[in-house]
């Protein structure tokens, strides 16, 4: 797969949502990314992780989730050094 930041598509950065606490409302969070999914570096659209809640009704009070992130490394081809990963999360109202 491509290496993150090398123009190879970022297929070595995987993310999934673990342990979702839905919240106290009737329309709480639901997991939209239970299996590890490759994140694409510089993608025009994001990866939907969780969704739920309604404007005026609520639904995500006391909600939460855990993100599991894997960075795949190949001992034979990856360059030794220090790597950094930045993750940008957007909370959006309504359909994305």
PDB file of C-alpha atoms in Angstrom:
ATOM      1  CA  UNK A   1       0.000   0.000   0.000  1.00  0.00           C
ATOM      2  CA  UNK A   2       0.934   3.632  -0.273  1.00  0.00           C
ATOM      3  CA  UNK A   3       2.651   5.446   2.535  1.00  0.00           C
ATOM      4  CA  UNK A   4       0.906   8.338   4.281  1.00  0.00           C
ATOM      5  CA  UNK A   5       2.117  11.618   2.828  1.00  0.00           C
ATOM      6  CA  UNK A   6       4.008   9.995  -0.050  1.00  0.00           C
ATOM      7  CA  UNK A   7       1.233  10.462  -2.582  1.00  0.00           C
ATOM      8  CA  UNK A   8       0.446   6.754  -2.335  1.00  0.00           C
ATOM      9  CA  UNK A   9      -3.083   7.241  -1.027  1.00  0.00           C
ATOM     10  CA  UNK A  10      -2.490   6.818   2.688  1.00  0.00           C
ATOM     11  CA  UNK A  11      -3.538   3.180   2.720  1.00  0.00           C
ATOM     12  CA  UNK A  12      -1.205   2.401   5.631  1.00  0.00           C
ATOM     13  CA  UNK A  13      -3.216   4.563   8.055  1.00  0.00           C
ATOM     14  CA  UNK A  14      -6.224   2.640   9.340  1.00  0.00           C
ATOM     15  CA  UNK A  15      -8.966   3.846  11.681  1.00  0.00           C
ATOM     16  CA  UNK A  16     -12.004   2.309  13.340  1.00  0.00           C
ATOM     17  CA  UNK A  17     -14.472   3.275  16.042  1.00  0.00           C
ATOM     18  CA  UNK A  18     -14.502   1.087  19.118  1.00  0.00           C
ATOM     19  CA  UNK A  19     -16.717   1.224  22.189  1.00  0.00           C
ATOM     20  CA  UNK A  20     -19.570   3.657  21.431  1.00  0.00           C
ATOM     21  CA  UNK A  21     -21.576   5.112  24.309  1.00  0.00           C
ATOM     22  CA  UNK A  22     -24.793   6.141  22.545  1.00  0.00           C
ATOM     23  CA  UNK A  23     -25.766   8.884  24.984  1.00  0.00           C
ATOM     24  CA  UNK A  24     -28.900   9.604  26.948  1.00  0.00           C
ATOM     25  CA  UNK A  25     -31.260  10.632  24.138  1.00  0.00           C
ATOM     26  CA  UNK A  26     -33.474   8.490  21.924  1.00  0.00           C
ATOM     27  CA  UNK A  27     -31.352   9.192  18.821  1.00  0.00           C
ATOM     28  CA  UNK A  28     -27.879   8.554  20.195  1.00  0.00           C
ATOM     29  CA  UNK A  29     -24.592   7.921  18.431  1.00  0.00           C
ATOM     30  CA  UNK A  30     -24.291   4.951  16.117  1.00  0.00           C
ATOM     31  CA  UNK A  31     -21.043   3.449  14.885  1.00  0.00           C
ATOM     32  CA  UNK A  32     -20.458   3.931  11.137  1.00  0.00           C
ATOM     33  CA  UNK A  33     -16.874   2.641  11.075  1.00  0.00           C
ATOM     34  CA  UNK A  34     -16.641  -0.577  13.111  1.00  0.00           C
ATOM     35  CA  UNK A  35     -14.083  -2.277  10.855  1.00  0.00           C
ATOM     36  CA  UNK A  36     -10.628  -0.848  10.206  1.00  0.00           C
ATOM     37  CA  UNK A  37     -10.887   1.531   7.242  1.00  0.00           C
ATOM     38  CA  UNK A  38      -8.001   3.054   5.288  1.00  0.00           C
ATOM     39  CA  UNK A  39      -7.855   6.825   5.546  1.00  0.00           C
ATOM     40  CA  UNK A  40      -6.818   8.605   2.368  1.00  0.00           C
ATOM     41  CA  UNK A  41      -4.365  11.452   2.813  1.00  0.00           C
ATOM     42  CA  UNK A  42      -5.715  14.672   1.324  1.00  0.00           C
ATOM     43  CA  UNK A  43      -9.094  13.169   0.386  1.00  0.00           C
ATOM     44  CA  UNK A  44     -11.795  15.621  -0.694  1.00  0.00           C
ATOM     45  CA  UNK A  45     -14.381  13.883   1.501  1.00  0.00           C
ATOM     46  CA  UNK A  46     -13.997  12.518   4.983  1.00  0.00           C
ATOM     47  CA  UNK A  47     -14.746   9.159   6.533  1.00  0.00           C
ATOM     48  CA  UNK A  48     -17.994   9.041   8.507  1.00  0.00           C
ATOM     49  CA  UNK A  49     -17.152   7.667  11.947  1.00  0.00           C
ATOM     50  CA  UNK A  50     -20.301   8.115  14.049  1.00  0.00           C
ATOM     51  CA  UNK A  51     -23.643   9.792  13.574  1.00  0.00           C
ATOM     52  CA  UNK A  52     -26.721  10.579  15.613  1.00  0.00           C
ATOM     53  CA  UNK A  53     -28.649  13.278  17.388  1.00  0.00           C
ATOM     54  CA  UNK A  54     -31.307  15.674  16.163  1.00  0.00           C
ATOM     55  CA  UNK A  55     -31.305  19.458  16.335  1.00  0.00           C
ATOM     56  CA  UNK A  56     -33.810  20.491  18.989  1.00  0.00           C
ATOM     57  CA  UNK A  57     -34.311  16.920  20.216  1.00  0.00           C
ATOM     58  CA  UNK A  58     -30.743  16.094  21.169  1.00  0.00           C
ATOM     59  CA  UNK A  59     -29.638  12.522  21.497  1.00  0.00           C
ATOM     60  CA  UNK A  60     -25.905  12.699  21.982  1.00  0.00           C
ATOM     61  CA  UNK A  61     -25.780  14.066  25.512  1.00  0.00           C
ATOM     62  CA  UNK A  62     -23.206  12.052  27.501  1.00  0.00           C
ATOM     63  CA  UNK A  63     -22.223  10.215  24.297  1.00  0.00           C
ATOM     64  CA  UNK A  64     -18.682   9.197  23.450  1.00  0.00           C
ATOM     65  CA  UNK A  65     -16.530   6.853  21.420  1.00  0.00           C
ATOM     66  CA  UNK A  66     -12.995   5.551  21.196  1.00  0.00           C
ATOM     67  CA  UNK A  67     -10.914   5.810  18.019  1.00  0.00           C
ATOM     68  CA  UNK A  68      -8.458   3.023  17.274  1.00  0.00           C
ATOM     69  CA  UNK A  69      -5.759   4.022  14.807  1.00  0.00           C
ATOM     70  CA  UNK A  70      -3.149   1.751  13.214  1.00  0.00           C
ATOM     71  CA  UNK A  71      -0.132   2.924  11.254  1.00  0.00           C
ATOM     72  CA  UNK A  72       1.194  -0.004   9.261  1.00  0.00           C
ATOM     73  CA  UNK A  73       4.976  -0.174   8.974  1.00  0.00           C
ATOM     74  CA  UNK A  74       7.153  -2.462   6.876  1.00  0.00           C
ATOM     75  CA  UNK A  75      10.528  -3.083   8.506  1.00  0.00           C
ATOM     76  CA  UNK A  76      12.178  -3.755   5.144  1.00  0.00           C
ATOM     77  CA  UNK A  77      10.977  -0.707   3.197  1.00  0.00           C
ATOM     78  CA  UNK A  78      10.070   2.072   5.645  1.00  0.00           C
ATOM     79  CA  UNK A  79      12.742   4.608   6.453  1.00  0.00           C
ATOM     80  CA  UNK A  80      13.770   4.726  10.141  1.00  0.00           C
ATOM     81  CA  UNK A  81      12.957   8.002  11.817  1.00  0.00           C
ATOM     82  CA  UNK A  82      10.266   9.947  13.611  1.00  0.00           C
ATOM     83  CA  UNK A  83       6.809   9.993  12.074  1.00  0.00           C
ATOM     84  CA  UNK A  84       3.813  12.165  12.940  1.00  0.00           C
ATOM     85  CA  UNK A  85       0.149  11.733  12.137  1.00  0.00           C
ATOM     86  CA  UNK A  86      -2.440  14.515  12.282  1.00  0.00           C
ATOM     87  CA  UNK A  87      -6.124  13.703  12.486  1.00  0.00           C
ATOM     88  CA  UNK A  88      -8.711  16.392  11.779  1.00  0.00           C
ATOM     89  CA  UNK A  89     -12.218  15.720  13.100  1.00  0.00           C
ATOM     90  CA  UNK A  90     -15.234  17.764  12.056  1.00  0.00           C
ATOM     91  CA  UNK A  91     -18.534  17.832  13.915  1.00  0.00           C
ATOM     92  CA  UNK A  92     -21.257  18.723  11.423  1.00  0.00           C
ATOM     93  CA  UNK A  93     -24.947  19.436  11.763  1.00  0.00           C
ATOM     94  CA  UNK A  94     -27.191  17.707   9.260  1.00  0.00           C
ATOM     95  CA  UNK A  95     -26.227  15.451   6.381  1.00  0.00           C
ATOM     96  CA  UNK A  96     -22.617  15.482   5.244  1.00  0.00           C
TER      97      UNK A  96
END
